[in-house]
Amino acid sequence: MSHPTSEAPKAAPVPYFTLNNGVKMPAVLMGCWQGDFEGEGKNLDLAISNGYRGLDTATQYKNEAIVGQVIAESGLSRDQLFVTTKLANSEHHDVAGALSRSLEKLGGQIDLYLMHWPQGVDQSTGALFSDQSSGNELPDYVRTWKEMEKAYKASNGKVRAIGVSNFSIKTFTELLKHAEVVPAVNQIEGHPYLPEAELVQWSNERKIHTSLYSPLGQSNSPLLKDDLLNSIAASHNATVAQVIFAWAIANGLSVNPRSTNPERQVQNITLITLTDEEVKRIDTLHKEDGKHTRLCNVAWSKENSTAGGWTLQQLGWDIGFETA
Ligand SMILES: NC(=O)c1ccc[n+]([C@@H]2O[C@H](COP(=O)([O-])OP(=O)(O)OC[C@H]3O[C@@H](n4cnc5c(N)ncnc54)[C@H](OP(=O)(O)O)[C@@H]3O)[C@@H](O)[C@H]2O)c1
């Protein structure tokens, strides 16, 4: 469905965060991963109609072309939308090529280009770049970042900001030793059971904005049944999702929730305000027995505690996918 300019949909009144290069990023973006692939365009079109101005996609989601089409038919000018996409693990060896393919699919502008994971994968062998046993000398994430810096500078403003995803203090520390451009954003899993306060504070001190993925803990999330979150939600006549987003935004974090449901799309972008006491109480919720956990079921192996082929130690992730 396209929107003629005269009927351009209204933006929801969400705040914007200013990134370290002055670019403004909406506090709530629609996640574009794991939807009904056939229905993706319809879902994103609905999201724009419902007031979303931020879309979070990735080359690995295989839907950049659909996102580009929705943008082109939205009836909005490009500067009214903020689009994040991400360099795929299999494209670390060809950052310039990968970026130009993403730009083409997304209509010639990317507001935020992230390194999706610190792990590059050799397309021909499937080996991780950093895997010493593979014997290859292909780039690791520092070299990939240097390529991203070059591509960003060469893009003449088509890429408005660059950043990373799934970085920890450990991987960041190595990266920043070599970076000329400080990443504008780190997109990480985050919610009240995984607040990542130390990483967030460390990033804030270096002017790196933190953006949360899987902020609701995906489907069948224990967060939705949590007593504290439910009681705070009831006192605001709101939902647990609205409480989580208000908590995140009060802590200076943007959120990338995904919903294909029209009512929940509206709910997720209708923001409420919590008291300082409520925010502080939620900050410590993960300290209750058994609550500190990852909930996003990304490429990981439960048996040997790895994500994307790296151990949690290599990633610098303080806890695994189960309770710490
Ligand atoms: N950088 C990375 O490595 C990475 C990794 C994972 C995800 N992401 C990004 O983060 C986005 C969101 O993450 P996610 O999809 O994993 O998890 P999520 O947004 O935490 O959870 C999505 C689930 O929550 C449900 N939901 C949405 N709004 C709700 C509400 N108000 N109340 C109750 N349930 C609600 C959705 O169902 P309905 O659709 O039925 O509402 C869906 O089942 C992704 O789409 C992607 O853009 C990035």
Short mmCIF file of C-alpha atoms and ligand atoms in Angstrom, two decimals:
data_model
loop_
_atom_site.label_atom_id
_atom_site.label_comp_id
_atom_site.label_asym_id
_atom_site.label_seq_id
_atom_site.Cartn_x
_atom_site.Cartn_y
_atom_site.Cartn_z
CA MET A 1 0.00 0.00 0.00
CA SER A 2 1.45 3.40 -0.87
CA HIS A 3 0.63 6.72 0.72
CA PRO A 4 0.22 9.72 -1.57
CA THR A 5 2.03 12.72 -0.10
CA SER A 6 -1.25 14.42 0.78
CA GLU A 7 -2.08 11.46 3.04
CA ALA A 8 1.41 10.98 4.53
CA PRO A 9 1.04 9.20 7.86
CA LYS A 10 1.74 11.08 11.10
CA ALA A 11 4.81 10.30 13.22
CA ALA A 12 4.31 9.07 16.77
CA PRO A 13 5.73 11.57 19.30
CA VAL A 14 8.84 9.61 20.32
CA PRO A 15 12.02 11.34 21.50
CA TYR A 16 15.27 11.24 19.51
CA PHE A 17 18.76 10.53 20.81
CA THR A 18 21.65 12.55 19.38
CA LEU A 19 24.55 10.32 18.30
CA ASN A 20 28.24 11.25 18.68
CA ASN A 21 28.34 12.80 15.19
CA GLY A 22 25.16 14.86 15.66
CA VAL A 23 22.80 12.48 13.79
CA LYS A 24 19.46 12.03 15.54
CA MET A 25 18.08 8.52 16.07
CA PRO A 26 14.50 7.74 17.18
CA ALA A 27 14.12 6.14 20.61
CA VAL A 28 11.84 3.40 19.18
CA LEU A 29 12.54 1.55 15.92
CA MET A 30 10.59 -1.32 14.38
CA GLY A 31 12.62 -4.53 14.36
CA CYS A 32 12.57 -6.22 10.93
CA TRP A 33 13.85 -9.69 11.82
CA GLN A 34 11.86 -12.92 11.92
CA GLY A 35 8.60 -11.61 10.59
CA ASP A 36 6.35 -13.40 8.21
CA PHE A 37 8.71 -12.95 5.26
CA GLU A 38 5.93 -12.86 2.67
CA GLY A 39 4.04 -10.29 4.70
CA GLU A 40 7.05 -8.16 5.61
CA GLY A 41 6.21 -5.23 3.32
CA LYS A 42 2.65 -5.07 4.63
CA ASN A 43 3.86 -5.18 8.22
CA LEU A 44 6.39 -2.40 7.75
CA ASP A 45 3.92 -0.31 5.82
CA LEU A 46 1.55 -0.71 8.76
CA ALA A 47 4.33 0.28 11.17
CA ILE A 48 4.93 3.52 9.24
CA SER A 49 1.18 4.21 9.23
CA ASN A 50 1.21 3.63 12.97
CA GLY A 51 3.84 6.34 13.42
CA TYR A 52 7.19 4.48 13.36
CA ARG A 53 10.01 6.46 11.78
CA GLY A 54 12.84 4.03 12.59
CA LEU A 55 13.36 0.64 10.92
CA ASP A 56 16.02 -1.86 12.02
CA THR A 57 17.02 -4.28 9.28
CA ALA A 58 20.18 -6.21 8.31
CA THR A 59 21.63 -7.89 5.24
CA GLN A 60 21.27 -11.19 7.13
CA TYR A 61 17.49 -10.65 7.44
CA LYS A 62 17.30 -10.83 3.62
CA ASN A 63 14.63 -8.13 3.47
CA GLU A 64 16.54 -4.92 2.67
CA ALA A 65 14.91 -4.76 -0.79
CA ILE A 66 11.44 -4.99 0.78
CA VAL A 67 12.35 -2.32 3.34
CA GLY A 68 13.61 -0.12 0.47
CA GLN A 69 10.35 -0.60 -1.42
CA VAL A 70 8.26 0.28 1.65
CA ILE A 71 10.33 3.45 2.15
CA ALA A 72 9.93 4.44 -1.50
CA GLU A 73 6.15 3.98 -1.33
CA SER A 74 5.67 5.50 2.12
CA GLY A 75 4.78 9.00 0.97
CA LEU A 76 7.42 10.29 3.38
CA SER A 77 10.57 12.11 2.42
CA ARG A 78 13.70 10.06 3.12
CA ASP A 79 14.85 12.42 5.85
CA GLN A 80 11.70 11.61 7.83
CA LEU A 81 12.85 8.01 8.28
CA PHE A 82 15.82 6.50 10.11
CA VAL A 83 17.01 3.17 8.72
CA THR A 84 19.57 0.91 10.35
CA THR A 85 21.14 -1.97 8.45
CA LYS A 86 24.03 -4.28 9.25
CA LEU A 87 27.08 -5.78 7.56
CA ALA A 88 26.66 -9.56 7.33
CA ASN A 89 29.27 -11.87 8.90
CA SER A 90 29.97 -13.31 5.44
CA GLU A 91 30.83 -9.87 4.03
CA HIS A 92 33.65 -8.70 6.29
CA HIS A 93 36.08 -9.29 3.43
CA ASP A 94 34.15 -6.93 1.13
CA VAL A 95 32.79 -4.04 3.18
CA ALA A 96 32.68 -1.56 0.29
CA GLY A 97 30.81 -4.03 -1.95
CA ALA A 98 28.41 -5.05 0.81
CA LEU A 99 27.65 -1.43 1.65
CA SER A 100 27.00 -0.51 -1.95
CA ARG A 101 24.59 -3.48 -2.33
CA SER A 102 22.73 -2.40 0.83
CA LEU A 103 22.60 1.22 -0.33
CA GLU A 104 21.13 0.19 -3.64
CA LYS A 105 18.40 -1.88 -1.98
CA LEU A 106 17.62 0.80 0.58
CA GLY A 107 17.20 3.70 -1.85
CA GLY A 108 20.64 5.30 -1.61
CA GLN A 109 20.76 6.26 2.09
CA ILE A 110 21.57 4.37 5.28
CA ASP A 111 21.20 6.27 8.54
CA LEU A 112 23.16 3.77 10.61
CA TYR A 113 25.42 1.01 9.29
CA LEU A 114 26.43 -1.55 11.92
CA MET A 115 28.90 -4.42 11.99
CA HIS A 116 26.30 -7.09 12.85
CA TRP A 117 28.69 -9.30 14.83
CA PRO A 118 32.40 -9.05 15.62
CA GLN A 119 32.89 -12.37 13.81
CA GLY A 120 33.64 -12.34 10.10
CA VAL A 121 33.19 -15.62 8.24
CA ASP A 122 35.21 -16.72 5.23
CA GLN A 123 32.58 -17.37 2.56
CA SER A 124 34.54 -20.09 0.81
CA THR A 125 35.60 -22.13 3.83
CA GLY A 126 33.01 -21.11 6.41
CA ALA A 127 35.89 -20.51 8.85
CA LEU A 128 35.80 -17.63 11.27
CA PHE A 129 38.37 -14.97 10.45
CA SER A 130 39.60 -14.97 13.99
CA ASP A 131 39.79 -18.74 14.19
CA GLN A 132 43.53 -19.33 14.44
CA SER A 133 43.11 -23.01 13.61
CA SER A 134 41.74 -22.09 10.15
CA GLY A 135 45.17 -20.65 9.34
CA ASN A 136 43.65 -17.85 7.27
CA GLU A 137 44.73 -14.26 7.51
CA LEU A 138 41.48 -12.62 6.56
CA PRO A 139 40.44 -9.55 8.52
CA ASP A 140 39.26 -9.67 12.10
CA TYR A 141 36.78 -7.14 13.49
CA VAL A 142 39.41 -4.40 13.84
CA ARG A 143 40.31 -4.61 10.17
CA THR A 144 36.63 -4.80 9.26
CA TRP A 145 36.05 -1.61 11.26
CA LYS A 146 38.89 0.14 9.42
CA GLU A 147 37.14 -0.82 6.16
CA MET A 148 33.84 0.51 7.52
CA GLU A 149 35.52 3.80 8.42
CA LYS A 150 36.86 4.10 4.86
CA ALA A 151 33.50 3.24 3.28
CA TYR A 152 31.70 5.71 5.59
CA LYS A 153 34.07 8.53 4.64
CA ALA A 154 33.83 7.63 0.94
CA SER A 155 30.02 7.53 1.00
CA ASN A 156 29.70 11.34 0.90
CA GLY A 157 26.93 11.40 3.46
CA LYS A 158 24.95 8.46 2.06
CA VAL A 159 25.88 6.61 5.25
CA ARG A 160 25.03 8.99 8.10
CA ALA A 161 26.60 7.04 10.99
CA ILE A 162 28.47 3.79 11.61
CA GLY A 163 28.50 1.51 14.61
CA VAL A 164 28.64 -2.05 15.84
CA SER A 165 26.43 -4.73 17.34
CA ASN A 166 27.01 -7.47 19.89
CA PHE A 167 30.18 -5.80 21.19
CA SER A 168 31.31 -6.11 24.80
CA ILE A 169 33.78 -4.05 26.84
CA LYS A 170 36.39 -6.65 25.87
CA THR A 171 35.91 -6.42 22.09
CA PHE A 172 35.36 -2.64 22.26
CA THR A 173 38.62 -2.12 24.15
CA GLU A 174 40.54 -3.78 21.31
CA LEU A 175 38.56 -1.94 18.64
CA LEU A 176 39.02 1.52 20.17
CA LYS A 177 42.81 1.09 20.25
CA HIS A 178 42.69 1.30 16.45
CA ALA A 179 39.51 3.26 15.64
CA GLU A 180 39.62 6.72 14.09
CA VAL A 181 35.83 6.94 14.11
CA VAL A 182 34.32 6.03 17.48
CA PRO A 183 31.29 3.81 16.79
CA ALA A 184 28.11 5.87 17.16
CA VAL A 185 26.05 2.93 18.42
CA ASN A 186 26.37 -0.54 19.90
CA GLN A 187 23.22 -2.62 19.37
CA ILE A 188 23.00 -5.35 22.01
CA GLU A 189 20.44 -7.62 23.58
CA GLY A 190 18.99 -5.72 26.52
CA HIS A 191 15.92 -5.76 28.81
CA PRO A 192 15.29 -5.75 32.58
CA TYR A 193 16.74 -9.28 32.93
CA LEU A 194 19.88 -8.21 31.02
CA PRO A 195 20.39 -4.48 31.69
CA GLU A 196 24.13 -4.52 30.81
CA ALA A 197 24.60 -1.48 33.08
CA GLU A 198 28.40 -1.72 33.14
CA LEU A 199 28.67 -1.87 29.34
CA VAL A 200 26.12 0.95 28.96
CA GLN A 201 28.02 3.19 31.39
CA TRP A 202 31.37 2.34 29.75
CA SER A 203 29.84 3.19 26.35
CA ASN A 204 28.25 6.43 27.61
CA GLU A 205 31.65 7.57 28.86
CA ARG A 206 32.94 7.15 25.29
CA LYS A 207 29.85 8.74 23.67
CA ILE A 208 28.66 5.44 22.21
CA HIS A 209 24.87 5.13 22.26
CA THR A 210 23.41 1.74 23.26
CA SER A 211 20.38 0.45 21.37
CA LEU A 212 18.52 -2.62 22.64
CA TYR A 213 17.49 -5.60 20.55
CA SER A 214 15.00 -8.22 21.72
CA PRO A 215 13.90 -5.68 24.37
CA LEU A 216 10.83 -7.81 25.15
CA GLY A 217 12.84 -11.04 25.38
CA GLN A 218 11.22 -12.44 22.20
CA SER A 219 8.06 -14.59 22.19
CA ASN A 220 6.84 -16.38 25.37
CA SER A 221 9.03 -14.04 27.34
CA PRO A 222 9.21 -14.44 31.14
CA LEU A 223 9.42 -10.64 31.31
CA LEU A 224 5.72 -10.42 30.45
CA LYS A 225 4.85 -12.51 33.53
CA ASP A 226 7.20 -10.73 35.93
CA ASP A 227 5.41 -9.59 39.11
CA LEU A 228 7.24 -6.29 39.52
CA LEU A 229 6.84 -5.28 35.87
CA ASN A 230 3.14 -6.21 35.99
CA SER A 231 2.50 -4.25 39.16
CA ILE A 232 4.24 -1.14 37.77
CA ALA A 233 2.30 -1.59 34.51
CA ALA A 234 -1.02 -1.82 36.41
CA SER A 235 -0.28 1.35 38.36
CA HIS A 236 0.18 3.23 35.06
CA ASN A 237 -2.77 1.52 33.37
CA ALA A 238 -0.19 0.34 30.83
CA THR A 239 1.38 -2.93 29.65
CA VAL A 240 4.66 -4.60 30.61
CA ALA A 241 6.04 -3.75 27.15
CA GLN A 242 5.33 -0.06 27.73
CA VAL A 243 7.03 -0.25 31.14
CA ILE A 244 10.13 -1.87 29.60
CA PHE A 245 10.43 0.78 26.88
CA ALA A 246 9.89 3.63 29.37
CA TRP A 247 12.60 2.13 31.62
CA ALA A 248 15.03 1.82 28.69
CA ILE A 249 14.43 5.33 27.38
CA ALA A 250 14.76 6.79 30.91
CA ASN A 251 18.20 5.13 30.98
CA GLY A 252 19.16 6.75 27.66
CA LEU A 253 18.68 3.60 25.54
CA SER A 254 16.77 3.26 22.28
CA VAL A 255 14.71 0.09 21.65
CA ASN A 256 14.06 -2.05 18.57
CA PRO A 257 10.94 -4.11 19.38
CA ARG A 258 9.32 -6.19 16.69
CA SER A 259 5.56 -6.62 16.33
CA THR A 260 3.37 -7.70 13.45
CA ASN A 261 0.23 -7.08 15.48
CA PRO A 262 -1.48 -3.72 14.76
CA GLU A 263 -2.53 -3.07 18.38
CA ARG A 264 0.86 -4.01 19.81
CA GLN A 265 2.61 -1.87 17.19
CA VAL A 266 0.66 1.15 18.45
CA GLN A 267 1.14 0.17 22.09
CA ASN A 268 4.93 -0.10 21.64
CA ILE A 269 5.22 3.41 20.28
CA THR A 270 2.83 4.98 22.81
CA LEU A 271 5.27 5.95 25.53
CA ILE A 272 4.62 6.35 29.23
CA THR A 273 6.84 7.92 31.91
CA LEU A 274 8.00 6.09 35.04
CA THR A 275 9.02 7.65 38.34
CA ASP A 276 12.74 7.68 39.21
CA GLU A 277 12.02 5.12 41.95
CA GLU A 278 10.36 2.76 39.47
CA VAL A 279 13.31 3.06 37.07
CA LYS A 280 15.76 2.30 39.89
CA ARG A 281 13.69 -0.66 41.08
CA ILE A 282 13.68 -2.15 37.55
CA ASP A 283 17.45 -1.49 37.29
CA THR A 284 17.98 -4.04 40.08
CA LEU A 285 15.30 -6.58 39.07
CA HIS A 286 17.86 -8.88 37.37
CA LYS A 287 19.58 -9.37 40.73
CA GLU A 288 16.67 -11.48 41.97
CA ASP A 289 17.35 -15.22 41.99
CA GLY A 290 17.54 -16.77 38.51
CA LYS A 291 16.52 -13.65 36.60
CA HIS A 292 19.82 -12.49 35.09
CA THR A 293 19.67 -14.13 31.68
CA ARG A 294 19.86 -13.76 27.94
CA LEU A 295 16.53 -14.40 26.23
CA CYS A 296 17.36 -13.90 22.54
CA ASN A 297 17.70 -17.19 20.77
CA VAL A 298 20.33 -16.18 18.19
CA ALA A 299 22.82 -18.55 16.54
CA TRP A 300 24.16 -20.26 19.60
CA SER A 301 25.02 -23.65 20.91
CA LYS A 302 23.70 -24.53 24.34
CA GLU A 303 26.09 -27.48 24.67
CA ASN A 304 29.34 -25.57 24.45
CA SER A 305 28.09 -22.08 25.26
CA THR A 306 29.08 -20.39 22.01
CA ALA A 307 27.43 -17.68 19.91
CA GLY A 308 28.21 -17.41 16.22
CA GLY A 309 31.06 -19.86 16.72
CA TRP A 310 32.81 -17.89 19.46
CA THR A 311 32.90 -18.81 23.11
CA LEU A 312 31.25 -16.36 25.45
CA GLN A 313 34.74 -15.56 26.75
CA GLN A 314 35.90 -14.60 23.25
CA LEU A 315 32.82 -12.42 22.88
CA GLY A 316 33.43 -10.93 26.32
CA TRP A 317 29.82 -11.62 27.27
CA ASP A 318 29.56 -11.83 31.03
CA ILE A 319 26.70 -14.31 31.01
CA GLY A 320 25.43 -16.93 28.63
CA PHE A 321 21.99 -17.67 27.34
CA GLU A 322 20.90 -19.32 30.56
CA THR A 323 21.08 -17.87 34.03
CA ALA A 324 24.48 -16.61 35.09
N1 LIG B 1 21.82 -7.07 16.27
C1 LIG B 1 21.44 -8.31 16.46
O1 LIG B 1 22.25 -9.25 16.51
C2 LIG B 1 19.96 -8.59 16.67
C3 LIG B 1 19.56 -9.82 17.21
C4 LIG B 1 18.20 -10.04 17.42
C5 LIG B 1 17.27 -9.04 17.10
N2 LIG B 1 17.68 -7.86 16.53
C6 LIG B 1 16.70 -6.79 16.17
O2 LIG B 1 15.80 -6.58 17.26
C7 LIG B 1 14.45 -6.72 16.79
C8 LIG B 1 13.54 -7.21 17.88
O3 LIG B 1 14.03 -8.37 18.49
P1 LIG B 1 13.22 -9.75 18.55
O4 LIG B 1 12.25 -9.81 17.43
O5 LIG B 1 14.26 -10.79 18.70
O6 LIG B 1 12.46 -9.68 19.96
P2 LIG B 1 11.41 -8.73 20.69
O7 LIG B 1 11.13 -7.51 19.91
O8 LIG B 1 11.88 -8.61 22.09
O9 LIG B 1 10.12 -9.65 20.75
C9 LIG B 1 9.28 -9.88 19.66
C10 LIG B 1 8.11 -10.70 20.17
O10 LIG B 1 7.36 -9.94 21.13
C11 LIG B 1 6.00 -9.89 20.75
N3 LIG B 1 5.49 -8.56 21.13
C12 LIG B 1 5.72 -7.38 20.49
N4 LIG B 1 5.13 -6.36 21.15
C13 LIG B 1 4.52 -6.90 22.23
C14 LIG B 1 3.74 -6.35 23.29
N5 LIG B 1 3.47 -5.04 23.35
N6 LIG B 1 3.27 -7.21 24.24
C15 LIG B 1 3.53 -8.53 24.17
N7 LIG B 1 4.26 -9.12 23.19
C16 LIG B 1 4.76 -8.30 22.22
C17 LIG B 1 5.97 -10.12 19.27
O11 LIG B 1 4.76 -10.73 18.89
P3 LIG B 1 3.70 -9.98 17.90
O12 LIG B 1 4.41 -9.75 16.60
O13 LIG B 1 2.60 -10.96 17.79
O14 LIG B 1 3.30 -8.71 18.57
C18 LIG B 1 7.15 -11.10 19.09
O15 LIG B 1 6.71 -12.42 19.37
C19 LIG B 1 14.59 -7.67 15.59
O16 LIG B 1 13.47 -7.63 14.75
C20 LIG B 1 15.86 -7.15 14.95
O17 LIG B 1 15.55 -5.98 14.21
C21 LIG B 1 19.02 -7.62 16.35
#
